[in-house]
XYZ file of C-alpha atoms in Angstrom:
121
model
C 37.270 165.786 19.487
C 33.999 167.635 19.037
C 30.598 165.963 19.083
C 27.039 167.151 18.485
C 24.245 165.133 20.053
C 20.577 165.676 19.163
C 17.594 164.640 21.257
C 13.866 165.225 21.439
C 12.572 163.553 18.301
C 9.665 161.155 18.255
C 6.172 160.404 17.015
C 3.582 163.169 17.297
C 0.088 163.741 15.935
C -0.602 166.496 13.407
C -0.928 169.820 15.190
C 1.365 168.695 17.984
C 4.714 169.999 19.170
C 8.219 168.756 19.833
C 11.310 170.464 21.206
C 14.577 169.311 19.684
C 17.890 169.897 21.434
C 21.465 169.642 20.224
C 24.426 169.894 22.571
C 27.990 170.382 21.402
C 30.757 168.926 23.545
C 34.471 168.278 23.476
C 37.479 170.485 22.831
C 35.497 173.592 21.875
C 37.080 177.044 21.768
C 34.210 178.858 20.081
C 30.942 178.369 18.201
C 29.636 180.589 15.410
C 26.438 179.806 13.469
C 24.238 176.888 14.515
C 21.475 175.415 12.388
C 18.911 172.677 11.913
C 18.498 170.776 8.652
C 16.124 167.975 7.781
C 15.969 165.193 5.244
C 12.885 163.216 4.280
C 13.120 159.905 2.371
C 13.859 160.567 -1.286
C 14.525 164.257 -0.695
C 17.648 166.356 -0.396
C 18.727 167.690 2.965
C 17.241 171.169 3.438
C 17.862 174.050 5.810
C 15.122 174.493 8.401
C 16.495 177.309 10.555
C 19.761 179.051 11.361
C 20.913 181.209 14.268
C 24.070 183.291 14.502
C 26.203 183.709 17.598
C 24.517 187.074 18.082
C 21.038 185.595 17.938
C 19.935 186.566 14.425
C 17.715 183.938 12.864
C 16.373 182.859 9.504
C 13.855 180.171 8.594
C 12.699 178.134 5.645
C 9.419 179.515 4.303
C 7.706 176.200 5.046
C 8.279 176.523 8.807
C 7.987 180.284 9.398
C 5.534 181.041 12.168
C 5.560 177.438 13.402
C 9.189 176.691 14.344
C 11.510 178.698 16.588
C 15.279 178.278 16.818
C 17.164 179.416 19.914
C 20.497 178.798 21.598
C 22.107 178.779 25.015
C 25.719 179.819 24.512
C 26.682 178.901 28.071
C 25.566 175.322 27.399
C 26.765 175.144 23.758
C 23.237 174.041 22.902
C 20.800 174.886 20.123
C 17.071 174.211 20.287
C 14.274 173.899 17.750
C 10.750 174.356 19.053
C 8.385 172.839 16.511
C 4.673 173.688 16.754
C 1.616 172.955 14.607
C 3.437 170.011 13.086
C 2.280 168.643 9.751
C 2.820 165.225 8.153
C 5.152 166.891 5.648
C 7.460 167.836 8.535
C 8.319 164.145 8.911
C 12.072 163.768 8.429
C 15.371 163.119 10.142
C 16.448 166.398 11.731
C 20.160 167.196 11.926
C 21.920 169.947 13.794
C 25.119 171.548 12.601
C 27.491 174.099 14.062
C 30.542 176.056 12.977
C 33.110 175.329 15.664
C 36.735 176.131 16.264
C 38.331 173.465 18.417
C 41.479 173.493 20.477
C 42.603 170.406 18.522
C 42.660 171.988 15.058
C 42.480 175.748 15.650
C 40.420 176.285 12.493
C 36.684 176.744 11.865
C 34.912 173.621 10.726
C 31.298 172.461 10.272
C 30.263 169.645 12.594
C 27.085 167.553 12.276
C 25.020 165.491 14.680
C 23.787 161.980 13.946
C 20.176 163.050 13.440
C 16.893 162.535 15.270
C 13.718 161.185 13.677
C 10.554 163.278 13.749
C 7.398 161.515 12.571
C 4.101 163.365 12.305
C 1.218 160.954 11.881
C -2.212 160.194 13.256
């Protein structure tokens, strides 16, 4: 069994910051790409940022220059540092990872349960 667990969401004022974390655990053999998505009420889930196993990153245009994705391969953890938050960043943030487990021995996308980020004064 493989699980992804997010943490770090909450309520923050506009202009504030939050650091989201997502730790993968279980019968993990290897992890490839890791990413953060978000979904606001009434909207489709959208990609926020992605990071490869080698550390290459890409971002949605709406968060470039404000958000930073990083990972700690030794801890099987991906982070999202969010700065200069805006009300339109309010959403449930989900992490996802491409993982090969010792249970299935095939690459598969796993998702966390999501963490709420609310930006409001």
